[in-house]
PDB file of C-alpha atoms in Angstrom:
ATOM      1  CA  LEU A   1     102.077  83.576  79.906  1.00  0.00           C
ATOM      2  CA  VAL A   2     100.666  83.452  83.188  1.00  0.00           C
ATOM      3  CA  VAL A   3     102.098  87.087  84.432  1.00  0.00           C
ATOM      4  CA  SER A   4     101.179  88.688  81.103  1.00  0.00           C
ATOM      5  CA  GLY A   5      97.701  88.740  81.973  1.00  0.00           C
ATOM      6  CA  ALA A   6      97.970  91.669  84.047  1.00  0.00           C
ATOM      7  CA  SER A   7      99.768  93.750  81.545  1.00  0.00           C
ATOM      8  CA  VAL A   8      96.782  92.750  78.869  1.00  0.00           C
ATOM      9  CA  SER A   9      94.320  93.766  81.428  1.00  0.00           C
ATOM     10  CA  GLY A  10      96.218  97.080  82.281  1.00  0.00           C
ATOM     11  CA  LEU A  11      95.966  97.680  78.533  1.00  0.00           C
ATOM     12  CA  ALA A  12      92.433  97.095  77.990  1.00  0.00           C
ATOM     13  CA  LEU A  13      91.065  98.467  81.463  1.00  0.00           C
ATOM     14  CA  GLY A  14      92.644 101.931  80.655  1.00  0.00           C
ATOM     15  CA  PRO A  15      90.815 102.816  77.827  1.00  0.00           C
ATOM     16  CA  LEU A  16      87.619 100.924  79.282  1.00  0.00           C
ATOM     17  CA  ILE A  17      87.281 102.400  82.440  1.00  0.00           C
ATOM     18  CA  PRO A  18      86.470 106.255  81.238  1.00  0.00           C
ATOM     19  CA  LEU A  19      83.671 104.491  78.644  1.00  0.00           C
ATOM     20  CA  LEU A  20      82.098 102.445  81.514  1.00  0.00           C
ATOM     21  CA  LEU A  21      81.905 105.842  83.770  1.00  0.00           C
ATOM     22  CA  ASP A  22      80.547 107.670  80.867  1.00  0.00           C
ATOM     23  CA  ALA A  23      77.637 105.057  80.404  1.00  0.00           C
ATOM     24  CA  TYR A  24      76.751 103.654  83.713  1.00  0.00           C
ATOM     25  CA  GLY A  25      78.214 106.258  86.230  1.00  0.00           C
ATOM     26  CA  TRP A  26      80.997 105.514  88.919  1.00  0.00           C
ATOM     27  CA  ARG A  27      78.472 102.718  90.683  1.00  0.00           C
ATOM     28  CA  GLY A  28      77.645 100.972  87.550  1.00  0.00           C
ATOM     29  CA  ALA A  29      81.225 101.020  86.535  1.00  0.00           C
ATOM     30  CA  LEU A  30      82.498  99.570  89.896  1.00  0.00           C
ATOM     31  CA  LEU A  31      79.844  96.923  89.565  1.00  0.00           C
ATOM     32  CA  LEU A  32      80.992  95.825  86.181  1.00  0.00           C
ATOM     33  CA  LEU A  33      84.512  95.675  87.147  1.00  0.00           C
ATOM     34  CA  ALA A  34      83.460  93.858  90.251  1.00  0.00           C
ATOM     35  CA  ALA A  35      81.735  91.092  88.116  1.00  0.00           C
ATOM     36  CA  ILE A  36      84.879  90.940  85.992  1.00  0.00           C
ATOM     37  CA  THR A  37      86.971  90.579  88.757  1.00  0.00           C
ATOM     38  CA  PHE A  38      84.820  88.123  90.214  1.00  0.00           C
ATOM     39  CA  ASN A  39      85.444  85.429  87.152  1.00  0.00           C
ATOM     40  CA  LEU A  40      89.157  85.108  89.210  1.00  0.00           C
ATOM     41  CA  VAL A  41      87.620  83.276  91.998  1.00  0.00           C
ATOM     42  CA  ALA A  42      87.295  80.462  89.290  1.00  0.00           C
ATOM     43  CA  ALA A  43      91.198  80.452  88.870  1.00  0.00           C
ATOM     44  CA  GLY A  44      91.879  80.972  92.214  1.00  0.00           C
ATOM     45  CA  ALA A  45      90.205  77.663  93.200  1.00  0.00           C
ATOM     46  CA  LEU A  46      92.441  76.075  90.778  1.00  0.00           C
ATOM     47  CA  LEU A  47      95.806  77.099  93.061  1.00  0.00           C
ATOM     48  CA  ARG A  48      96.804  74.351  95.048  1.00  0.00           C
ATOM     49  CA  PRO A  49     100.239  72.857  95.898  1.00  0.00           C
ATOM     50  CA  LEU A  50     101.543  70.231  93.607  1.00  0.00           C
ATOM     51  CA  PRO A  51     101.659  66.659  95.035  1.00  0.00           C
ATOM     52  CA  ILE A  52     105.287  65.650  96.105  1.00  0.00           C
ATOM     53  CA  PRO A  53     106.315  62.287  94.584  1.00  0.00           C
ATOM     54  CA  ASN A  54     106.060  59.243  96.655  1.00  0.00           C
ATOM     55  CA  GLU A  55     103.072  60.547  98.578  1.00  0.00           C
ATOM     56  CA  SER A  56      99.685  60.313  98.063  1.00  0.00           C
ATOM     57  CA  PRO A  57      97.635  62.902  96.348  1.00  0.00           C
ATOM     58  CA  GLY A  58      95.444  65.091  98.175  1.00  0.00           C
ATOM     59  CA  PRO A  59      95.485  68.424 100.641  1.00  0.00           C
ATOM     60  CA  PRO A  60      98.804  68.617 102.420  1.00  0.00           C
ATOM     61  CA  GLN A  61      99.180  67.110 105.904  1.00  0.00           C
ATOM     62  CA  ASP A  62      96.381  64.517 105.435  1.00  0.00           C
ATOM     63  CA  GLN A  63      93.569  67.427 106.326  1.00  0.00           C
ATOM     64  CA  PRO A  64      90.406  67.998 104.550  1.00  0.00           C
ATOM     65  CA  GLY A  65      90.245  70.298 101.581  1.00  0.00           C
ATOM     66  CA  LEU A  66      90.504  73.821 102.234  1.00  0.00           C
ATOM     67  CA  VAL A  67      91.741  73.308 105.990  1.00  0.00           C
ATOM     68  CA  GLY A  68      94.889  71.558 104.592  1.00  0.00           C
ATOM     69  CA  LEU A  69      95.460  74.226 101.911  1.00  0.00           C
ATOM     70  CA  LEU A  70      95.280  77.035 104.649  1.00  0.00           C
ATOM     71  CA  ARG A  71      97.974  75.581 106.778  1.00  0.00           C
ATOM     72  CA  HIS A  72     100.196  74.899 103.727  1.00  0.00           C
ATOM     73  CA  GLY A  73     102.982  77.635 103.995  1.00  0.00           C
ATOM     74  CA  PRO A  74     104.133  77.905 100.457  1.00  0.00           C
ATOM     75  CA  PHE A  75     100.673  78.209  99.239  1.00  0.00           C
ATOM     76  CA  LEU A  76      99.923  81.130 101.752  1.00  0.00           C
ATOM     77  CA  ARG A  77     102.720  82.743 100.916  1.00  0.00           C
ATOM     78  CA  TYR A  78     101.734  82.726  97.164  1.00  0.00           C
ATOM     79  CA  ALA A  79      98.383  83.776  97.796  1.00  0.00           C
ATOM     80  CA  LEU A  80      99.387  86.625 100.127  1.00  0.00           C
ATOM     81  CA  ALA A  81     101.806  87.771  97.386  1.00  0.00           C
ATOM     82  CA  PHE A  82      99.025  87.927  94.734  1.00  0.00           C
ATOM     83  CA  VAL A  83      96.495  89.762  97.226  1.00  0.00           C
ATOM     84  CA  LEU A  84      99.187  92.382  97.794  1.00  0.00           C
ATOM     85  CA  VAL A  85      99.954  92.877  94.268  1.00  0.00           C
ATOM     86  CA  ASP A  86      96.100  93.166  93.351  1.00  0.00           C
ATOM     87  CA  VAL A  87      95.858  95.630  96.106  1.00  0.00           C
ATOM     88  CA  GLY A  88      98.457  97.972  94.752  1.00  0.00           C
ATOM     89  CA  TYR A  89      97.696  97.284  91.054  1.00  0.00           C
ATOM     90  CA  TYR A  90      94.006  98.007  91.004  1.00  0.00           C
ATOM     91  CA  VAL A  91      94.393 101.556  92.284  1.00  0.00           C
ATOM     92  CA  PRO A  92      95.421 103.236  89.337  1.00  0.00           C
ATOM     93  CA  PHE A  93      92.020 101.948  87.414  1.00  0.00           C
ATOM     94  CA  VAL A  94      89.636 103.354  90.181  1.00  0.00           C
ATOM     95  CA  HIS A  95      91.216 106.633  90.712  1.00  0.00           C
ATOM     96  CA  GLY A  96      92.908 107.206  87.243  1.00  0.00           C
ATOM     97  CA  ALA A  97      89.524 108.380  85.639  1.00  0.00           C
TER      98      ALA A  97
END
């Protein structure tokens, strides 16, 4: 279910991009796509490691919020994987039209 979002957006954005380009030009289309993509910030804010049983809930390594999260190795690998996927996956939408 989680990974299917990329496929659904690929099917939806394929025909949507030419319509946006015709209606708003390339600058307006990119602004609208950026606004749609910016909504993922809220979803990205929910990416936190699960607490280990017998450990107090909170950021790993008892560091405050974002600092502890940015030093958590598994989370960094997970976030980097999504960054690399998004960089490679977004190119067809921009250059396809």
